[in-house]
Amino acid sequence: MSTAGGAVGGIDRYFEISARGSTMSREVRGGLATFFTMAYIVVLNPLILGGGTDKDGQPLAPESMGGLAAIAAVTALMAGLLTILMGVVGRFPLALAAGLGVNALVAYEIAPQMTWADAMGLVVIEGVLIGILVLTGLRQAVFHSVPMQLKSAIGVGIGLFLTIIGFVDAGFVRSTGQGSPPIGLGIGGKIVTWPGLVFVLGLLATIVLVARKVKGAILIGIVGTTVLAIVVEAIAKVGPMGGPTGTPAGWSLNVPKVPSQWVSTPDLSLLGNFNVLGGWETAGPIVAAMFVFTLLLTDFFDTMGTMVAVAQEGDLLTEDGMVPRTREILLVDSIAAAAGGAASTSSNTSYIESAAGVAEGARTGFANLVTGALFLLAMFLSPLVTIVPFEAASVALIVVGFLMMTAVRNIDWTDYEIGIPAFLAIVLMPFTYSISNGIGAGVIAYVLIKLSKGKLRDVHPLLWIVALLFVVYFSVGALEKLVF
């Protein structure tokens, strides 16, 4: 046997390619499909994180630290390294990147109450806690403490939260400046701007692509809408929204123009910009603890569901319904959460888009090597994110919101014991612009209803503790006035 043949055979045995009924070519094809399906995160994560400011009004990456391109670079770097790690250790076709929902929580809820370094420190703590739960076997217990239908409601609420962020960032929904109605369509109830028209056309086109199940539909939607925006700006000279030289009819965040350079050395200055203890001092221990818990709860259950869904898609479940190498997969996912905080990309987690690669033939972690390598290559293309306006990026937020909304079918609305808590969890996230408020209201309502009906045994002991913590969380303002 030649050296090359021996190496191929060794790779085949290590990743169990033949044993799982796959081939090298199918793994490569699957890895490519996964990358092009989820590559939008390299563009979208900087726009979400870049849209928030900390307590001092500072963005995550000001221009002196590389701006959005720096966030894109570390987003691609971590996605590449962690996806490869999952492939080598978990040996499972599950790619990882900055988690949607979690990044919005960090940008719009946590960072405004502390510095960015403090917020990312809380993400690191969350990842470490998840790792401890995996190593001690407690993750299964915590997973079962929250009813499955309430978990579905949390995902739906996050989807609606991302949707309203998308509509607002695109200027499609705006404050009316009046008491009633508080918000309205566009300016004066009309879509009267070029950016508004670009957003609508981009959203409609992306919806068609998604409905036709075109691979990479979200990324195509972002790119296509951005190209249209560049053309419109070149002709109409719209300019930016707001500011001394701006206009209400201008572009949000970025004015779309052809960049002066397409490729550059990645700016990795955000790596290591985190403070583990800062948030506890700035926001207070109760608020910081609730943020960590909310991060954990938001991030915690996604991987379990995603892992099972991808395994089902590839017919990889064992006879007893388990996913091969579950412990290793969950351990890598916990490392990804902490590593994402340490790299200032927010928590990294497993992506359901990995199912696209499985549908193309991927069955092993070898596909991850392909996906990861492409993410690492994407680091050098990070300047491209600086031309994407919110009107283009928001298209992706709304489509992702729809995809997350589909989990509403898992909730039994005829059962008020779960339907009412699920309803509160879903509606309070977008209506209060807070993921934690929605989760807290849902958990408290669920425990209260069970208590009122004498069904104490239906509530997991851990959930009583969670509900109590959320009661304290909602009472912080009153308690502070009482004490001080």
Coordinates of C-alpha atoms in Angstrom, one line a residue:
M1 CA 0.0 0.0 0.0
S2 CA 1.4 3.4 -0.9
T3 CA 1.9 6.1 1.7
A4 CA -0.9 8.2 0.1
G5 CA -3.2 5.2 0.2
G6 CA -2.3 4.5 3.8
A7 CA -3.1 8.1 4.8
V8 CA -6.4 8.0 3.1
G9 CA -7.2 4.7 4.8
G10 CA -6.2 6.2 8.2
I11 CA -8.5 9.1 7.6
D12 CA -11.3 6.8 6.6
R13 CA -10.9 4.7 9.7
Y14 CA -10.5 7.7 12.1
F15 CA -13.6 9.5 10.8
E16 CA -15.5 6.2 10.1
I17 CA -16.3 7.5 6.6
S18 CA -16.9 4.1 5.0
A19 CA -18.5 2.7 8.2
R20 CA -21.1 5.4 8.1
G21 CA -21.8 4.7 4.4
S22 CA -20.1 7.8 3.1
T23 CA -17.2 8.7 0.8
M24 CA -14.5 11.3 0.7
S25 CA -16.2 13.1 -2.2
R26 CA -19.6 13.2 -0.4
E27 CA -17.9 14.6 2.7
V28 CA -16.3 17.4 0.7
R29 CA -19.5 18.2 -1.0
G30 CA -21.4 18.2 2.3
G31 CA -18.7 20.5 3.9
L32 CA -19.1 23.0 1.0
A33 CA -22.9 23.0 1.3
T34 CA -22.7 23.6 5.1
F35 CA -20.3 26.6 4.6
F36 CA -22.3 28.3 1.9
T37 CA -25.5 27.8 3.9
M38 CA -24.2 29.4 7.1
A39 CA -21.5 31.8 5.7
Y40 CA -23.9 34.6 6.2
I41 CA -22.9 34.7 9.9
V42 CA -19.5 36.3 8.9
V43 CA -21.6 39.3 7.7
L44 CA -24.5 39.1 10.1
N45 CA -22.7 38.7 13.4
P46 CA -20.6 42.0 13.0
L47 CA -23.8 43.9 12.1
I48 CA -25.6 42.6 15.2
L49 CA -22.8 43.1 17.6
G50 CA -21.8 46.3 15.8
G51 CA -25.3 47.7 16.2
G52 CA -25.0 47.8 20.0
T53 CA -23.1 50.0 22.4
D54 CA -21.9 49.5 26.0
K55 CA -22.8 51.6 29.1
D56 CA -20.3 54.2 27.9
G57 CA -21.9 54.4 24.5
Q58 CA -18.9 52.7 22.9
P59 CA -19.2 50.1 20.0
L60 CA -17.6 46.7 20.3
A61 CA -15.0 47.6 17.7
P62 CA -14.5 51.3 17.0
E63 CA -12.7 52.3 13.8
S64 CA -9.5 52.5 15.8
M65 CA -9.8 48.8 16.5
G66 CA -10.7 47.8 13.0
G67 CA -14.5 48.4 13.0
L68 CA -16.9 45.8 11.7
A69 CA -14.1 44.2 9.7
A70 CA -12.4 43.2 12.9
I71 CA -15.6 41.6 14.2
A72 CA -16.0 39.7 10.9
A73 CA -12.4 38.5 11.1
V74 CA -12.7 37.0 14.6
T75 CA -16.1 35.6 13.7
A76 CA -14.6 33.7 10.8
L77 CA -11.6 32.6 12.8
M78 CA -13.6 31.1 15.6
A79 CA -16.1 29.5 13.3
G80 CA -13.2 27.9 11.4
L81 CA -11.2 26.7 14.4
L82 CA -14.2 25.4 16.4
T83 CA -15.8 23.7 13.4
I84 CA -12.5 21.8 12.8
L85 CA -12.3 21.0 16.5
M86 CA -15.8 19.5 16.4
G87 CA -14.8 17.4 13.4
V88 CA -11.6 16.1 15.0
V89 CA -13.0 15.5 18.5
G90 CA -16.7 15.0 18.0
R91 CA -16.2 13.3 14.5
F92 CA -19.7 14.6 13.7
P93 CA -20.9 16.8 10.8
L94 CA -21.9 19.7 13.0
A95 CA -20.5 23.1 12.3
L96 CA -20.2 25.9 14.8
A97 CA -20.2 29.7 14.7
A98 CA -21.4 32.7 16.7
G99 CA -25.0 32.0 17.9
L100 CA -27.9 34.0 16.6
G101 CA -30.1 35.1 19.5
V102 CA -27.2 35.0 21.9
N103 CA -25.4 37.7 20.0
A104 CA -28.5 39.9 20.1
L105 CA -28.8 39.3 23.9
V106 CA -25.2 40.4 24.4
A107 CA -25.4 43.4 22.1
Y108 CA -28.8 44.8 23.1
E109 CA -29.2 43.7 26.7
I110 CA -26.0 42.9 28.5
A111 CA -23.5 45.3 27.0
P112 CA -25.6 48.4 27.7
Q113 CA -25.3 47.7 31.4
M114 CA -21.5 47.2 31.4
T115 CA -18.4 47.4 29.2
W116 CA -18.0 45.1 26.2
A117 CA -15.2 43.3 27.9
D118 CA -17.4 42.7 31.0
A119 CA -20.2 41.3 28.8
M120 CA -17.8 38.9 27.0
G121 CA -16.5 37.9 30.4
L122 CA -20.0 36.7 31.3
V123 CA -20.1 34.7 28.1
V124 CA -16.9 33.0 29.1
I125 CA -18.4 32.1 32.5
E126 CA -21.4 30.7 30.8
G127 CA -19.3 28.5 28.6
V128 CA -17.3 27.2 31.5
L129 CA -20.5 26.4 33.4
I130 CA -21.8 24.4 30.5
G131 CA -18.5 22.6 30.3
I132 CA -18.8 21.7 34.0
L133 CA -22.4 20.5 33.5
V134 CA -21.2 18.2 30.6
L135 CA -18.3 16.8 32.6
T136 CA -20.4 16.1 35.7
G137 CA -23.4 14.7 33.7
L138 CA -25.7 17.5 35.0
R139 CA -26.5 18.9 31.6
Q140 CA -29.1 16.2 31.0
A141 CA -30.7 17.1 34.3
V142 CA -30.9 20.8 33.6
F143 CA -32.1 20.1 30.1
H144 CA -35.0 18.1 31.5
S145 CA -35.9 20.8 34.1
V146 CA -37.5 23.1 31.5
P147 CA -40.6 21.6 29.7
M148 CA -39.9 20.9 26.1
Q149 CA -42.8 23.1 24.9
L150 CA -41.5 26.0 26.9
K151 CA -38.1 25.5 25.3
S152 CA -39.8 25.7 21.9
A153 CA -41.5 29.0 23.0
I154 CA -38.1 30.5 24.0
G155 CA -36.8 29.8 20.5
V156 CA -39.9 31.3 18.9
G157 CA -39.6 34.4 21.1
I158 CA -36.0 34.9 20.1
G159 CA -37.1 34.6 16.5
L160 CA -39.6 37.4 16.9
F161 CA -37.0 39.4 18.8
L162 CA -34.6 39.1 15.9
T163 CA -37.5 40.0 13.5
I164 CA -38.4 43.3 15.2
I165 CA -34.7 44.2 15.4
G166 CA -34.4 43.6 11.7
F167 CA -37.5 45.7 10.9
V168 CA -36.3 48.6 13.1
D169 CA -32.7 48.5 11.9
A170 CA -33.9 48.6 8.3
G171 CA -36.1 51.6 9.1
F172 CA -39.2 49.7 7.9
V173 CA -40.7 50.1 11.4
R174 CA -40.0 53.3 13.2
S175 CA -41.0 55.3 16.3
T176 CA -43.9 57.6 15.5
G177 CA -42.9 60.0 18.2
Q178 CA -46.4 59.8 19.6
G179 CA -48.1 58.0 22.4
S180 CA -50.4 56.1 20.2
P181 CA -49.4 54.3 18.0
P182 CA -45.9 54.2 19.4
I183 CA -44.5 52.7 16.2
G184 CA -45.5 52.7 12.6
L185 CA -44.6 51.8 9.0
G186 CA -41.7 53.7 7.6
I187 CA -41.9 57.5 7.7
G188 CA -45.4 58.8 8.3
G189 CA -46.9 55.3 7.6
K190 CA -45.3 55.1 4.2
I191 CA -42.2 53.5 2.6
V192 CA -40.9 56.7 0.9
T193 CA -37.2 56.0 0.9
W194 CA -34.8 54.4 -1.5
P195 CA -33.3 52.3 1.3
G196 CA -36.8 51.2 2.3
L197 CA -37.5 50.1 -1.3
V198 CA -34.2 48.2 -1.4
F199 CA -35.1 46.4 1.9
V200 CA -38.5 45.4 0.6
L201 CA -37.2 44.1 -2.7
G202 CA -34.4 42.2 -1.0
L203 CA -36.8 40.6 1.5
L204 CA -39.2 39.5 -1.1
A205 CA -36.4 38.0 -3.2
T206 CA -34.9 36.2 -0.2
I207 CA -38.4 34.8 0.8
V208 CA -38.7 33.3 -2.7
L209 CA -35.3 31.7 -2.5
V210 CA -36.0 30.3 0.9
A211 CA -39.4 29.0 -0.2
R212 CA -37.8 27.3 -3.2
K213 CA -35.2 25.8 -0.8
V214 CA -32.2 27.3 -2.7
K215 CA -29.0 26.4 -0.8
G216 CA -27.3 29.5 0.6
A217 CA -30.6 31.5 0.2
I218 CA -29.8 33.8 3.2
L219 CA -26.3 34.6 2.0
I220 CA -27.5 35.1 -1.5
G221 CA -30.2 37.5 -0.1
I222 CA -27.6 39.5 1.8
V223 CA -25.2 39.8 -1.2
G224 CA -28.0 40.5 -3.7
T225 CA -29.6 43.2 -1.6
T226 CA -26.2 44.8 -1.0
V227 CA -25.4 44.9 -4.7
L228 CA -28.8 46.5 -5.4
A229 CA -28.1 49.0 -2.6
I230 CA -24.7 49.9 -4.1
V231 CA -26.4 50.5 -7.5
V232 CA -29.1 52.7 -5.9
E233 CA -26.6 54.7 -3.9
A234 CA -24.4 55.3 -7.0
I235 CA -27.4 56.7 -8.8
A236 CA -29.5 58.4 -6.1
K237 CA -26.7 59.6 -3.8
V238 CA -28.9 58.8 -0.7
G239 CA -26.2 59.2 2.0
P240 CA -26.3 58.2 5.7
M241 CA -29.3 58.2 8.1
G242 CA -29.2 60.8 10.9
G243 CA -26.2 62.8 12.1
P244 CA -25.3 66.4 11.0
T245 CA -25.0 65.4 7.3
G246 CA -27.6 62.7 7.3
T247 CA -31.3 62.4 6.6
P248 CA -34.2 60.3 7.9
A249 CA -34.4 58.8 4.5
G250 CA -30.7 57.6 4.5
W251 CA -29.0 54.3 4.9
S252 CA -28.7 52.6 8.3
L253 CA -25.2 51.9 9.6
N254 CA -23.2 51.7 6.4
V255 CA -23.5 53.7 3.1
P256 CA -23.2 51.0 0.5
K257 CA -20.2 51.7 -1.8
V258 CA -17.7 49.6 -3.6
P259 CA -14.8 49.0 -1.2
S260 CA -11.4 50.3 -1.8
Q261 CA -10.0 46.9 -1.1
W262 CA -11.5 43.4 -1.2
V263 CA -8.8 41.4 0.6
S264 CA -6.8 42.3 3.7
T265 CA -4.8 40.9 6.5
P266 CA -7.4 40.0 9.2
D267 CA -7.5 42.3 12.2
L268 CA -7.6 40.0 15.3
S269 CA -7.2 42.8 17.9
L270 CA -10.5 41.8 19.6
L271 CA -9.0 38.4 20.7
G272 CA -8.7 38.2 24.5
N273 CA -10.7 41.4 25.1
F274 CA -12.8 40.1 28.0
N275 CA -13.1 40.7 31.8
V276 CA -14.5 37.8 33.8
L277 CA -15.3 39.8 37.0
G278 CA -16.0 43.2 35.6
G279 CA -19.7 42.6 35.0
W280 CA -20.3 41.5 38.6
E281 CA -19.0 44.8 39.9
T282 CA -20.6 47.1 37.3
A283 CA -24.1 45.6 37.0
G284 CA -24.2 44.0 40.4
P285 CA -24.1 40.3 41.3
I286 CA -27.8 39.6 40.9
V287 CA -28.1 41.2 37.5
A288 CA -24.8 39.6 36.4
A289 CA -26.0 36.2 37.7
M290 CA -29.3 36.5 35.8
F291 CA -27.5 37.4 32.6
V292 CA -25.2 34.4 32.9
F293 CA -28.2 32.2 33.6
T294 CA -30.1 33.7 30.6
L295 CA -27.1 33.1 28.4
L296 CA -26.8 29.6 29.6
L297 CA -30.5 28.9 29.1
T298 CA -30.6 30.6 25.7
D299 CA -27.4 28.7 24.5
F300 CA -27.9 25.5 26.4
F301 CA -30.8 23.8 24.7
D302 CA -29.9 24.7 21.1
T303 CA -27.1 22.2 20.8
M304 CA -29.2 19.3 22.2
G305 CA -32.0 19.9 19.6
T306 CA -29.6 20.7 16.8
M307 CA -27.5 17.6 17.4
V308 CA -30.5 15.3 17.4
A309 CA -32.0 16.9 14.3
V310 CA -28.8 16.6 12.3
A311 CA -28.3 13.0 13.4
Q312 CA -31.9 12.2 12.3
E313 CA -31.3 13.9 8.9
G314 CA -28.3 11.7 8.4
D315 CA -29.8 8.5 9.9
L316 CA -27.0 8.5 12.5
L317 CA -28.9 7.8 15.7
T318 CA -28.0 4.6 17.5
E319 CA -30.6 1.9 18.1
D320 CA -31.5 3.5 21.5
G321 CA -32.0 6.9 19.9
M322 CA -28.6 8.4 21.0
V323 CA -26.2 10.5 19.0
P324 CA -22.7 8.9 18.6
R325 CA -20.0 10.5 20.8
T326 CA -22.6 12.8 22.5
R327 CA -20.3 13.6 25.4
E328 CA -17.5 14.8 23.0
I329 CA -19.9 16.8 20.9
L330 CA -21.3 18.6 24.0
L331 CA -17.9 19.2 25.4
V332 CA -16.7 20.9 22.2
D333 CA -19.9 23.0 22.2
S334 CA -19.2 24.2 25.7
I335 CA -15.6 25.1 24.7
A336 CA -17.0 27.0 21.8
A337 CA -19.3 29.1 24.1
A338 CA -16.3 30.1 26.3
A339 CA -14.0 30.6 23.3
G340 CA -16.5 32.9 21.6
G341 CA -16.6 35.2 24.6
A342 CA -12.8 35.2 24.8
A343 CA -12.7 36.2 21.2
S344 CA -15.4 38.9 21.5
T345 CA -17.7 37.2 19.0
S346 CA -20.3 36.2 21.7
S347 CA -21.1 32.5 22.4
N348 CA -20.4 30.1 19.6
T349 CA -22.7 27.2 19.1
S350 CA -23.8 24.4 16.8
Y351 CA -25.7 25.4 13.7
I352 CA -28.8 23.7 12.4
E353 CA -27.6 24.7 8.9
S354 CA -25.3 21.7 9.2
A355 CA -28.3 19.7 8.1
A356 CA -27.7 21.2 4.6
G357 CA -24.3 19.5 4.5
V358 CA -25.8 16.2 5.7
A359 CA -28.5 16.4 3.0
E360 CA -25.6 16.7 0.5
G361 CA -24.0 13.5 1.8
A362 CA -21.9 14.5 4.9
R363 CA -21.9 11.8 7.6
T364 CA -18.7 12.4 9.5
G365 CA -16.4 15.1 11.0
F366 CA -14.3 15.1 7.9
A367 CA -16.9 17.4 6.3
N368 CA -16.1 19.9 9.1
L369 CA -12.5 20.1 8.0
V370 CA -13.8 21.5 4.6
T371 CA -16.2 23.9 6.2
G372 CA -13.7 25.1 8.8
A373 CA -11.0 25.7 6.2
L374 CA -13.4 27.9 4.2
F375 CA -14.2 29.9 7.3
L376 CA -10.5 30.5 7.9
L377 CA -10.2 31.6 4.3
A378 CA -13.1 34.0 4.8
M379 CA -11.0 35.9 7.4
F380 CA -9.2 37.6 4.6
L381 CA -12.4 38.9 3.0
S382 CA -13.6 40.7 6.1
P383 CA -13.5 44.2 4.6
L384 CA -16.5 43.3 2.5
V385 CA -18.8 43.6 5.6
T386 CA -18.2 47.4 5.7
I387 CA -20.4 47.8 2.6
V388 CA -23.4 46.0 3.9
P389 CA -26.2 48.3 5.1
F390 CA -28.7 47.3 7.7
E391 CA -31.3 47.3 4.9
A392 CA -29.5 44.2 3.5
A393 CA -28.5 42.5 6.7
S394 CA -32.0 42.9 8.2
V395 CA -33.3 40.6 5.4
A396 CA -31.4 37.8 7.0
L397 CA -32.6 38.6 10.5
I398 CA -36.2 38.4 9.4
V399 CA -35.8 35.1 7.5
V400 CA -34.0 33.6 10.5
G401 CA -36.8 34.9 12.7
F402 CA -39.3 33.0 10.5
L403 CA -37.2 29.8 10.7
M404 CA -37.1 30.0 14.5
M405 CA -40.9 30.8 14.5
T406 CA -41.7 27.4 13.0
A407 CA -41.1 25.8 16.4
V408 CA -44.5 27.2 17.5
R409 CA -46.1 24.1 16.0
N410 CA -44.6 22.1 18.9
I411 CA -46.7 24.0 21.5
D412 CA -50.2 22.6 22.6
W413 CA -52.2 25.9 22.8
T414 CA -55.2 24.1 24.0
D415 CA -53.4 23.2 27.3
Y416 CA -53.4 26.5 29.2
E417 CA -50.9 25.2 31.7
I418 CA -48.2 25.4 29.1
G419 CA -49.9 27.7 26.5
I420 CA -50.1 30.8 28.7
P421 CA -46.4 30.6 29.9
A422 CA -45.4 29.9 26.3
F423 CA -47.4 32.9 25.1
L424 CA -45.8 35.2 27.7
A425 CA -42.3 34.0 26.8
I426 CA -42.9 34.6 23.1
V427 CA -44.6 38.0 23.2
L428 CA -42.6 39.7 25.9
M429 CA -39.2 39.2 24.1
P430 CA -40.1 41.5 21.2
F431 CA -42.5 43.8 23.1
T432 CA -40.0 44.5 25.9
Y433 CA -36.9 44.2 23.6
S434 CA -35.6 41.6 26.1
I435 CA -34.9 37.9 25.8
S436 CA -34.4 37.5 29.6
N437 CA -37.8 39.2 30.3
G438 CA -39.6 36.7 28.1
I439 CA -37.8 33.6 29.6
G440 CA -38.4 34.9 33.1
A441 CA -42.1 35.5 32.6
G442 CA -42.6 32.1 31.0
V443 CA -40.9 30.2 33.8
I444 CA -42.6 32.1 36.6
A445 CA -46.1 31.7 35.0
Y446 CA -45.5 28.0 34.4
V447 CA -44.5 27.4 38.1
L448 CA -47.3 29.6 39.4
I449 CA -50.0 27.8 37.3
K450 CA -48.7 24.4 38.4
L451 CA -48.7 25.6 42.0
S452 CA -52.2 26.9 41.8
K453 CA -53.5 23.6 40.5
G454 CA -51.7 21.5 43.1
K455 CA -49.4 19.9 40.5
L456 CA -46.1 20.4 42.4
R457 CA -44.6 17.2 41.2
D458 CA -44.9 18.4 37.6
V459 CA -42.3 21.0 38.3
H460 CA -38.6 19.9 38.3
P461 CA -36.8 21.0 41.5
L462 CA -34.3 23.0 39.5
L463 CA -37.1 24.9 37.9
W464 CA -38.3 26.1 41.3
I465 CA -34.8 27.6 41.9
V466 CA -34.9 29.2 38.4
A467 CA -38.3 30.7 39.0
L468 CA -37.2 32.2 42.3
L469 CA -34.1 33.7 40.7
F470 CA -36.3 35.3 38.1
V471 CA -38.6 36.7 40.8
V472 CA -35.6 38.3 42.3
Y473 CA -34.4 39.5 38.9
F474 CA -37.7 41.3 38.2
S475 CA -37.8 42.7 41.8
V476 CA -34.3 44.3 41.7
G477 CA -35.6 47.8 41.1
A478 CA -38.0 47.6 44.0
L479 CA -35.5 45.9 46.3
E480 CA -32.9 48.6 45.5
K481 CA -35.3 51.4 46.5
L482 CA -36.2 49.5 49.7
V483 CA -32.6 49.0 50.7
F484 CA -31.2 52.3 49.6

